[in-house]
CSV table of C-alpha atoms in Angstrom, one decimal:
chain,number,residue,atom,x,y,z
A,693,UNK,CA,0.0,0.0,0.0
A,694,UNK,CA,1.2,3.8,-0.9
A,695,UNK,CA,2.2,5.8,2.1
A,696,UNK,CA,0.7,9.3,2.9
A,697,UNK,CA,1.4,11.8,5.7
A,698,UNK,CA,-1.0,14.4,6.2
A,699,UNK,CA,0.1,18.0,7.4
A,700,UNK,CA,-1.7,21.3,8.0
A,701,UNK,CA,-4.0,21.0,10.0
A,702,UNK,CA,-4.5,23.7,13.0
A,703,UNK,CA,-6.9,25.7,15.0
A,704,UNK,CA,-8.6,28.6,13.3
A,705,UNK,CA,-11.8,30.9,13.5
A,706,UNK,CA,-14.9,30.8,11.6
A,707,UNK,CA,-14.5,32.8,8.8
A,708,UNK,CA,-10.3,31.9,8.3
A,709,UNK,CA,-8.8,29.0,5.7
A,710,UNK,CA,-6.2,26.2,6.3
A,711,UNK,CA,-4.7,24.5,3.4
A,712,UNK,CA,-3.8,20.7,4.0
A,713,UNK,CA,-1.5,18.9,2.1
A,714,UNK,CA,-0.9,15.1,1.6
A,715,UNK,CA,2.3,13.9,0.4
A,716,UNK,CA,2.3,10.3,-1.1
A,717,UNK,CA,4.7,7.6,-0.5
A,718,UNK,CA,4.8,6.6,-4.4
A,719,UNK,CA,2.6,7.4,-7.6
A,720,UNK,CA,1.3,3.9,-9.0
A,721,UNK,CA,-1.8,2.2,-10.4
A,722,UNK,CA,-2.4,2.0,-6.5
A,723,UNK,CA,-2.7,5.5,-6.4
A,724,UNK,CA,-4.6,7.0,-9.0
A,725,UNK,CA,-7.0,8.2,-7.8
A,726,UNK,CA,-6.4,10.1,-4.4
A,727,UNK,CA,-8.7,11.7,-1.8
A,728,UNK,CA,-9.9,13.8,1.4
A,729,UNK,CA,-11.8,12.5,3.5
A,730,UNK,CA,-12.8,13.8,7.7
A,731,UNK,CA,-14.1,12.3,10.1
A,732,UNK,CA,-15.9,14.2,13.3
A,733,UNK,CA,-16.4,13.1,16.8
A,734,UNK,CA,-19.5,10.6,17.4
A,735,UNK,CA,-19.7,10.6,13.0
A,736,UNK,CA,-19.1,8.0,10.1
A,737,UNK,CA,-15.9,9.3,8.2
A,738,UNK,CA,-17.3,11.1,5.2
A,739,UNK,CA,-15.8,11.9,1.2
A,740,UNK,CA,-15.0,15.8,0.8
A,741,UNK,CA,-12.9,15.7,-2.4
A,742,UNK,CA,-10.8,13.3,-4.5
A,743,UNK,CA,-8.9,13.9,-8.0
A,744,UNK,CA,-7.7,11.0,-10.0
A,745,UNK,CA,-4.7,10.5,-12.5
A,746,UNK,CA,-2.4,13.3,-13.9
A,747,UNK,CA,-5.5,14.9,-15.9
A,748,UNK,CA,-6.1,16.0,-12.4
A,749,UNK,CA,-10.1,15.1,-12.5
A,750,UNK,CA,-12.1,16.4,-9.6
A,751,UNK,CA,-14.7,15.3,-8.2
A,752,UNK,CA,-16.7,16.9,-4.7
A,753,UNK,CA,-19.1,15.4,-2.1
A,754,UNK,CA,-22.1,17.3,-3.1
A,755,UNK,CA,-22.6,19.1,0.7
A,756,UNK,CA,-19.7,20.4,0.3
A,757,UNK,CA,-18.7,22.3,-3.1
A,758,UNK,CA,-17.7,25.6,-3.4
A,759,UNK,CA,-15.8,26.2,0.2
A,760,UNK,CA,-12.9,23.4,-0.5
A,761,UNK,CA,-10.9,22.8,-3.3
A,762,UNK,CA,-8.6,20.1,-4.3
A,763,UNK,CA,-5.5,19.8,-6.3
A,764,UNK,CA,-2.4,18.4,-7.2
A,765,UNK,CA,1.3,18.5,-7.8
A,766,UNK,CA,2.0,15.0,-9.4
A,767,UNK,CA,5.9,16.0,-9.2
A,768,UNK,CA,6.2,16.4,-5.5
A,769,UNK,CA,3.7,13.3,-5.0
A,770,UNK,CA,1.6,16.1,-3.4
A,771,UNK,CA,-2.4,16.3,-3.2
A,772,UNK,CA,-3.7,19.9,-1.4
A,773,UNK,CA,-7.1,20.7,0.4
A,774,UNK,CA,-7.5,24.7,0.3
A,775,UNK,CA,-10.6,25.2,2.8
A,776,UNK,CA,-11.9,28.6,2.9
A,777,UNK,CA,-14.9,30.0,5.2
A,778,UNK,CA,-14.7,27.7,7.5
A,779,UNK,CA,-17.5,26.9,9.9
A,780,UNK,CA,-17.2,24.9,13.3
A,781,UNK,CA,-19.1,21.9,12.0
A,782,UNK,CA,-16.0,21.9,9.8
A,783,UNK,CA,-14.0,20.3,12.8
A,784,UNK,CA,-13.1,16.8,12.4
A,785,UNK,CA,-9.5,14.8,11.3
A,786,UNK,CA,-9.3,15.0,7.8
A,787,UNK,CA,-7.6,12.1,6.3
A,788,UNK,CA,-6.1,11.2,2.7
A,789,UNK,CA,-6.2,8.1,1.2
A,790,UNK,CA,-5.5,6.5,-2.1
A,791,UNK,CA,-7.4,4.0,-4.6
A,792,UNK,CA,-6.8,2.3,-7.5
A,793,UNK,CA,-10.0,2.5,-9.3
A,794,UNK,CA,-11.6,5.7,-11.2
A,795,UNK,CA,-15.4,4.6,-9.5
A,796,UNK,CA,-13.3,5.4,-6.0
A,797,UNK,CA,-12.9,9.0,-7.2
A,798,UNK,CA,-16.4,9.3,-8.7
A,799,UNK,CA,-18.3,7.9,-5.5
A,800,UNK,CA,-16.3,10.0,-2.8
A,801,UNK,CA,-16.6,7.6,-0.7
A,802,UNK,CA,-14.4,5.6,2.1
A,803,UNK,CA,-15.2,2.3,1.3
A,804,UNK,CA,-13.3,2.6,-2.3
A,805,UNK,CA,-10.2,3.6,-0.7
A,806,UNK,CA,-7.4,1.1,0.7
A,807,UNK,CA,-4.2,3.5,1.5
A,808,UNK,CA,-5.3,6.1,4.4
A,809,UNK,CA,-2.9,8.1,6.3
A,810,UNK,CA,-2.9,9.1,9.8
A,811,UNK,CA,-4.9,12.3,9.9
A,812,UNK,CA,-4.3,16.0,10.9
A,813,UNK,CA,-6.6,17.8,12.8
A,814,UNK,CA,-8.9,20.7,12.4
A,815,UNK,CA,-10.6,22.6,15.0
A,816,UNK,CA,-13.2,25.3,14.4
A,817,UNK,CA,-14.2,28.1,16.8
């Protein structure tokens, strides 16, 4: 399985951004297609974003479009999270993860994905 290490996170106010960046391990079939994903206190982990391959296709969990945007840097290995606006039901750990499959990307969902890092935090106030 790819490797990824999640860093970024922080404490902020409503209102303030955070970007988060995941760097991968190795780019491989494993890893086309490569995602966000948070998880709150007391809540099932959730999609927020994913982009797959080096065409850099995006896809968003449909609650959330239009406050977070994802992207990539193939070359450094590197997938970003830019969050603006944020809210305090934005507070969770917000994990990456990596699948091989494009209908991973296109669901946003957990249960496509088999590489997951460790998580970095985001609090809200």
């Amino acid at each position: 399985h790819v490797q990824l290490v999640e860093s970024g996170g922080g404490s902020v106010q409503a209102g303030e951004a955070l970007r988060l960046s995941c760097v991968a391990s190795e780019i491989t079939s494993n890893s086309d297609c490569l995602g966000w994903f948070r998880q709150a206190p007391g809540k099932e982990r959730e999609g927020v974003a994913t982009i797959y391959g080096s065409l850099g296709v995006i896809f968003y969990a449909d609650s959330l479009k239009g406050r977070f945007t994802i992207s990539q840097d193939r070359a450094k290995r590197t997938i970003y999270l830019q969050m603006d606006s944020l809210k305090p039901e934005d507070t969770a750990m917000y994990y990456c993860a990596a699948a091989p499959h494009w209908s991973a990307c296109a669901e946003v969902k957990p249960s496509g994905f088999d590489s997951w890092g460790q998580g970095t935090q985001v609090t809200v106030s």
